[in-house]
Coordinates of C-alpha atoms in Angstrom, one line a residue:
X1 CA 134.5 87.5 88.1
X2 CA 131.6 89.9 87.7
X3 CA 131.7 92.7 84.9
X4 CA 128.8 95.1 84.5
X5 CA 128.2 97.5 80.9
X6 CA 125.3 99.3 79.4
X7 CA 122.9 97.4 77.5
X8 CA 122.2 98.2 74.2
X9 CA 119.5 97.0 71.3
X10 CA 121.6 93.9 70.3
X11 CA 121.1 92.9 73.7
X12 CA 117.6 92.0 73.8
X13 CA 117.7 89.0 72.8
X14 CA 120.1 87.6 75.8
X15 CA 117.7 89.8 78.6
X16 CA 114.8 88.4 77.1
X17 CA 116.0 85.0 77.8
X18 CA 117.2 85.7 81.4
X19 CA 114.2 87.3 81.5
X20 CA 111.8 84.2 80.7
X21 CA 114.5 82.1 83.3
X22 CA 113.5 83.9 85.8
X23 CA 109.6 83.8 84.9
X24 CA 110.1 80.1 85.3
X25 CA 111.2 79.9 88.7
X26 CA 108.6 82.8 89.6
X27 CA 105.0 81.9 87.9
X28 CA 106.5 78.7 86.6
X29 CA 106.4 79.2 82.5
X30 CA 108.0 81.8 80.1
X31 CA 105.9 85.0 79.7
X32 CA 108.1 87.0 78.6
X33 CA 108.0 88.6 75.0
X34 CA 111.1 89.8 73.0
X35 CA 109.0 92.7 71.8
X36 CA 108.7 93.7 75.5
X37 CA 112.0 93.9 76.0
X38 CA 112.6 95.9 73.0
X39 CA 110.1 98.2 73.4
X40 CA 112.0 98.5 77.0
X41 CA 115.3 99.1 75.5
X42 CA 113.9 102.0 73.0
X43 CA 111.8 103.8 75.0
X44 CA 112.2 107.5 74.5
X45 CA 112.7 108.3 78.0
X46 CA 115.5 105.5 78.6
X47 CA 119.3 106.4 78.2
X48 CA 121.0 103.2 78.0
X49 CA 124.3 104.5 78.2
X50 CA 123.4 105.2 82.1
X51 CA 120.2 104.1 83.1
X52 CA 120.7 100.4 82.1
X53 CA 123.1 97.7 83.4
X54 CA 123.9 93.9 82.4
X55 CA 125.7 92.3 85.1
X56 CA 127.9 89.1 83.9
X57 CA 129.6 85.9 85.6
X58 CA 132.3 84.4 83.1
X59 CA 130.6 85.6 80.1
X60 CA 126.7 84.3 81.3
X61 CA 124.4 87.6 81.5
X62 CA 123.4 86.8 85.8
X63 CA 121.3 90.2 85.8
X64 CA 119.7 92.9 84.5
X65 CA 118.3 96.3 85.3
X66 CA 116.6 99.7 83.8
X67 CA 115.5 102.8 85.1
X68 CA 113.0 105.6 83.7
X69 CA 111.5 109.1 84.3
X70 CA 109.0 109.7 82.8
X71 CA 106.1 109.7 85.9
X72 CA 107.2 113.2 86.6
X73 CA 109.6 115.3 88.4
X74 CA 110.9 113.1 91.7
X75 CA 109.5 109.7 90.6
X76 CA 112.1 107.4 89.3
X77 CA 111.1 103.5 88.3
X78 CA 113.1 100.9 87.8
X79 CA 113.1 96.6 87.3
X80 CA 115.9 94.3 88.1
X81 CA 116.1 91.0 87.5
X82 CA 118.6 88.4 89.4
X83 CA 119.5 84.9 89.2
X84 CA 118.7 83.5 92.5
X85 CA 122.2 82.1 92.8
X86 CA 123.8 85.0 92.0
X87 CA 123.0 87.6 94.4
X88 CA 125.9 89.5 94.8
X89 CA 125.5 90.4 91.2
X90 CA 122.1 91.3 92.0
X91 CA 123.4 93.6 94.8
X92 CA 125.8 95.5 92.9
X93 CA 122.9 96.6 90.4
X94 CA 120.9 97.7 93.1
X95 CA 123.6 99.7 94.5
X96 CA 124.2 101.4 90.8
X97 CA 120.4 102.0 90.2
X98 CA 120.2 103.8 93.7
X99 CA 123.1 106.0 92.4
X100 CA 121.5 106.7 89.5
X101 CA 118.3 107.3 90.6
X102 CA 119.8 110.2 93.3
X103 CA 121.4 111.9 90.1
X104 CA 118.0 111.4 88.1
X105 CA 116.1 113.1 91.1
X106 CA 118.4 116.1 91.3
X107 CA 117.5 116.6 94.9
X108 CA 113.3 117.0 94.3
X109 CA 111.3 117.0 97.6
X110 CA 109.7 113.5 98.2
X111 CA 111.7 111.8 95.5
X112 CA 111.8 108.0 95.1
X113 CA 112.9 105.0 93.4
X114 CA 110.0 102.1 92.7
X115 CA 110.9 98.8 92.0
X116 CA 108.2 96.2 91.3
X117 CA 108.9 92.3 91.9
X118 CA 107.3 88.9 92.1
X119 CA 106.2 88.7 96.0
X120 CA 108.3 85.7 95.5
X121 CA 111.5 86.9 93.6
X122 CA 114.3 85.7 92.7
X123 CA 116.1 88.6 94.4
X124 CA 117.2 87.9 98.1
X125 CA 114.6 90.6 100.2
X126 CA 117.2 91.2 102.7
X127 CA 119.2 93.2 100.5
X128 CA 116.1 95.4 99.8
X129 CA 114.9 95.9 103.7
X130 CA 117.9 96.5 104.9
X131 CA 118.9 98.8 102.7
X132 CA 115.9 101.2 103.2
X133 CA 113.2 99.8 100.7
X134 CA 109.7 99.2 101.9
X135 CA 106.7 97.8 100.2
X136 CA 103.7 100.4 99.5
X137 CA 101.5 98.5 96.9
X138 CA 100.3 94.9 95.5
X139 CA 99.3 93.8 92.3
X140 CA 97.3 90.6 91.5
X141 CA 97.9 89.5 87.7
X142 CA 95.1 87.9 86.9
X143 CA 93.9 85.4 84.4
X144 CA 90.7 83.8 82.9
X145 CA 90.9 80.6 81.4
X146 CA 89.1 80.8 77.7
X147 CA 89.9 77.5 76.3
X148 CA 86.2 76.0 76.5
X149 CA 85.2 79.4 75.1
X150 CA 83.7 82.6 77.1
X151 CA 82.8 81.2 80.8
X152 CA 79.0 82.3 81.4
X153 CA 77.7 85.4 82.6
X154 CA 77.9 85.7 86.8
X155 CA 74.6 85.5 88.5
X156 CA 75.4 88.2 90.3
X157 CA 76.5 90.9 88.1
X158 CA 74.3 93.9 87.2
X159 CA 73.1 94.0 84.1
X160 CA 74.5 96.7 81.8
X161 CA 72.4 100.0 81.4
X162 CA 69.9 100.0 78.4
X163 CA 71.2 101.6 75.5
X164 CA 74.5 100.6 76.0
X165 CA 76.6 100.4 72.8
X166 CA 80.1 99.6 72.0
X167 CA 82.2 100.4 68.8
X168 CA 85.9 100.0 68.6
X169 CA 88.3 102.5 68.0
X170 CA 89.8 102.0 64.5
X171 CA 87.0 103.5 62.2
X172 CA 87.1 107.5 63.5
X173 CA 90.5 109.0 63.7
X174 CA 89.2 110.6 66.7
X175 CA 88.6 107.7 68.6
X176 CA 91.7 106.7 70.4
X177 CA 92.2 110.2 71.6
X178 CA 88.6 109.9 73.0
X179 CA 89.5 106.6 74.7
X180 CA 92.8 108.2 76.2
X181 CA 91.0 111.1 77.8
X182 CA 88.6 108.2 79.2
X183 CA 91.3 106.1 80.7
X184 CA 92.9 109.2 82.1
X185 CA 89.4 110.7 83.5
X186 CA 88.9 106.8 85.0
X187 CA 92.1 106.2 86.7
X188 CA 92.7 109.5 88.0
X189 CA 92.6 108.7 91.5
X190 CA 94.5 105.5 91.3
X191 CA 97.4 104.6 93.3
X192 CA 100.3 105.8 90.9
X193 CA 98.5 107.3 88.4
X194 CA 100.5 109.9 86.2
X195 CA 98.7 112.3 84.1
X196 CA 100.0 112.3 80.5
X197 CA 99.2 114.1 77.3
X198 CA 98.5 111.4 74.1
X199 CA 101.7 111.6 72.8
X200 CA 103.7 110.7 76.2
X201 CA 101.1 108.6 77.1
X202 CA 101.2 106.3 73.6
X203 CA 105.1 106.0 74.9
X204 CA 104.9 105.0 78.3
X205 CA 101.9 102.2 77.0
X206 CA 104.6 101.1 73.4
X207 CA 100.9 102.0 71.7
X208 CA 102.5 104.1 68.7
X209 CA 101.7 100.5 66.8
X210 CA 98.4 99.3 69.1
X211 CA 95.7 97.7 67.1
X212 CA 92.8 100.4 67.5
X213 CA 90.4 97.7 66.7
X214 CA 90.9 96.0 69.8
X215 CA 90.3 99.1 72.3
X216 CA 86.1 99.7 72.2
X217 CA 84.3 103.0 74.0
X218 CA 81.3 102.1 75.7
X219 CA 78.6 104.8 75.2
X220 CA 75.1 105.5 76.3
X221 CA 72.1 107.5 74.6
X222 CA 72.9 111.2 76.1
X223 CA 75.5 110.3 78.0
X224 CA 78.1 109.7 75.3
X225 CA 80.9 107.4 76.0
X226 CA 81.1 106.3 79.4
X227 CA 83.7 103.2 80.2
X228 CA 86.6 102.3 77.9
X229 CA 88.5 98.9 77.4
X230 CA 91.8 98.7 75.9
X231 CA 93.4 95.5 75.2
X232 CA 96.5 93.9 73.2
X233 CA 97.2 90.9 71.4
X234 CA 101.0 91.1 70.9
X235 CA 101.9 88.8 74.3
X236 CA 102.9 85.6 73.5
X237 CA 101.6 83.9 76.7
X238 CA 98.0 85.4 76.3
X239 CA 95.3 88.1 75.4
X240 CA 95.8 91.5 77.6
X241 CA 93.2 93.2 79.0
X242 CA 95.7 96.4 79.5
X243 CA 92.9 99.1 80.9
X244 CA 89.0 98.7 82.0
X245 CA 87.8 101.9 82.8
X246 CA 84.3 103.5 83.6
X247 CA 83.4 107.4 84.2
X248 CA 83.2 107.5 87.9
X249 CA 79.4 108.9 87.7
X250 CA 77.9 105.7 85.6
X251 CA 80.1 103.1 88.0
X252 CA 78.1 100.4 89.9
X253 CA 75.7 99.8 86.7
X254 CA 77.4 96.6 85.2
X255 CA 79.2 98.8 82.8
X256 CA 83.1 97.6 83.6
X257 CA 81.3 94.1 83.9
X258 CA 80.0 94.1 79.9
X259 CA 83.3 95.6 78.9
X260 CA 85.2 92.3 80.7
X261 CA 83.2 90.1 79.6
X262 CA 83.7 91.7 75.7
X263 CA 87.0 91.2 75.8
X264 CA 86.5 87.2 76.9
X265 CA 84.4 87.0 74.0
X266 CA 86.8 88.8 71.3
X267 CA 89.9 86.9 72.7
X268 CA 87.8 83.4 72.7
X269 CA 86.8 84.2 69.4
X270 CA 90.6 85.5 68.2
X271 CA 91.7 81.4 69.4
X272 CA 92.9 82.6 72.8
X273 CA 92.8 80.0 75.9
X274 CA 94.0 82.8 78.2
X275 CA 93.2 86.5 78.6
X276 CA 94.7 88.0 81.6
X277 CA 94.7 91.6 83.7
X278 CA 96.4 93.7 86.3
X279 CA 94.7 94.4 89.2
X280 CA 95.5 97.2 92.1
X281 CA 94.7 94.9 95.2
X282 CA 94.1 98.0 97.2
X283 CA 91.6 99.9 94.0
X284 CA 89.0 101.6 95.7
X285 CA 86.6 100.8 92.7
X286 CA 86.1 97.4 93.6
X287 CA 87.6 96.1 91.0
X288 CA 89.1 93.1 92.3
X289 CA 86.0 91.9 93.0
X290 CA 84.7 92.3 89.9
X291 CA 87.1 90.2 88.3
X292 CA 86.4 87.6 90.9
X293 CA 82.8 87.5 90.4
X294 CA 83.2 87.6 87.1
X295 CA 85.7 84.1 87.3
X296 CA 88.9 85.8 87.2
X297 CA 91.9 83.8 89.2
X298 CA 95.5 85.3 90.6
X299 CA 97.7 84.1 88.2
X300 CA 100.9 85.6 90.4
X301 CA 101.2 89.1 92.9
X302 CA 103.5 91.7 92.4
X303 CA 104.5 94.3 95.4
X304 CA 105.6 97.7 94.3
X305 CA 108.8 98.4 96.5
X306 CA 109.7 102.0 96.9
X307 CA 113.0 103.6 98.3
X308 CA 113.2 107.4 99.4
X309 CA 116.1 109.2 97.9
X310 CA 117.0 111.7 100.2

């Protein structure tokens, strides 16, 4: 018999395993972190009274889903996570989420619900494309293996500009507001962007604990700083290379190249044998190729799946 009930804190523990059960049958190990999911579970924007659902088969948590708002007015997203023998399960939380998400959107013009998934999921498709869903963007995770220490440079990468310095962020207070505006100034016309204010944005990222001293600004002399590159070390699995960004004026000039390659030094150099990135397959940057030249491999795809709500 299936029962379905709010999640709450005390549950993270349980979703984080069906979580990591489901990462095994996707990219074939456990990558997910219990500090993920907790971070999940108290995010400011996230009322787990409604917007959250544990689905359960004679006590055994089957699936699991969450929605949020806080891309602005219209936008709803949302992740669900099924057993691939229990679909039905899997259906009912999609039907609840839908719901929801039509409450959430209060009748706004052009709203919509996104759901991102393995492009191999554990979730049977059908109940997705026949209920209205359509796919509108993939992701690449990729991943560079580190364990015989920083691969060497690509012959055909640009060299960086002259000049070019990097500091990390922990030393001047001011610092990770400077690399915020960056990231925001250099993603700006990305698929899905959201402009946020510091504050919102340090929610939507769980940055209110990020370790400053591994996010470095790139600068140049008279320029200032020109490309940014955030990372994290708190994923069990590997190092993160969360955000590379480089002011659209200075691109082409090896910057974003220098800052990649940073970041597989410091994570060689931190023990790592695996640093990793998301990757818009359809950036205009070109920065898929970049991380191909650069050695880079798909480690797994994601499609963004996206459901009009009125």
């Amino acid at each position: 018999m299936l029962t379905v009930r709010p999640a709450g804190p005390g549950d993270a523990g349980d979703i984080c395993a069906l979580l990591n059960t489901i990462d095994r049958i996707e990219i074939g190990r456990p990558e997910t972190g219990l500090g993920t999911v907790e971070a999940d579970l108290n995010h400011p924007d996230v009322d787990l009274a409604t917007d959250s659902w544990l689905a359960f088969e004679g006590g055994r948590l089957v699936a699991y889903a969450l929605l949020w708002t806080d891309s602005g007015p219209g936008r709803i997203d949302s992740d669900h996570y099924v057993l691939p023998d229990r679909q039905a399960a899997g259906a009912r939380l999609l039907e609840l989420m839908r719901t929801r998400a039509r409450e959430k959107a209060d009748g706004a013009p052009g709203a919509r619900l996104r759901l991102q998934l393995n492009v191999r999921p554990t979730l049977d498709l059908a109940l997705l494309a026949g209920s209205g869903w359509r796919t509108v963007r993939r992701y690449q995770v990729m991943t560079q293996d580190l364990a015989a220490g920083p691969p060497p440079a690509s012959a055909h990468a640009p060299a960086p500009p002259a000049g070019l310095s990097l500091r990390h962020c922990a030393a001047d207070p001011a610092d990770p507001r400077r690399a915020h505006a960056l990231i925001e100034d250099a993603f700006a016309s990305h698929f899905g962007h959201v402009e946020r204010a510091y504050e919102p944005w340090l929610d939507h990222l769980d940055a209110r604990d990020l370790d400053w001293s591994l996010v470095w600004l790139a600068s140049l002399p008279a320029l200032g700083d020109v490309g940014v590159l955030l990372t994290r070390d708190d994923r069990t699995s590997m190092g993160w290379l969360s955000h590379i960004g480089v002011r659209a004026d200075q691109r082409g000039r090896g910057i974003g190249g220098h800052l990649l390659r940073h970041g597989f030094a410091v994570y060689a150099g931190r023990g790592r044998d695996t640093v990793g990135l998301g990757v818009d397959t359809g950036n205009e940057t070109g920065a898929l190729a970049l991380y191909e030249r650069h050695g880079m491999r798909t480690h797994y795809a994601v499609d963004t799946w996206e459901l009009p709500l009125r």
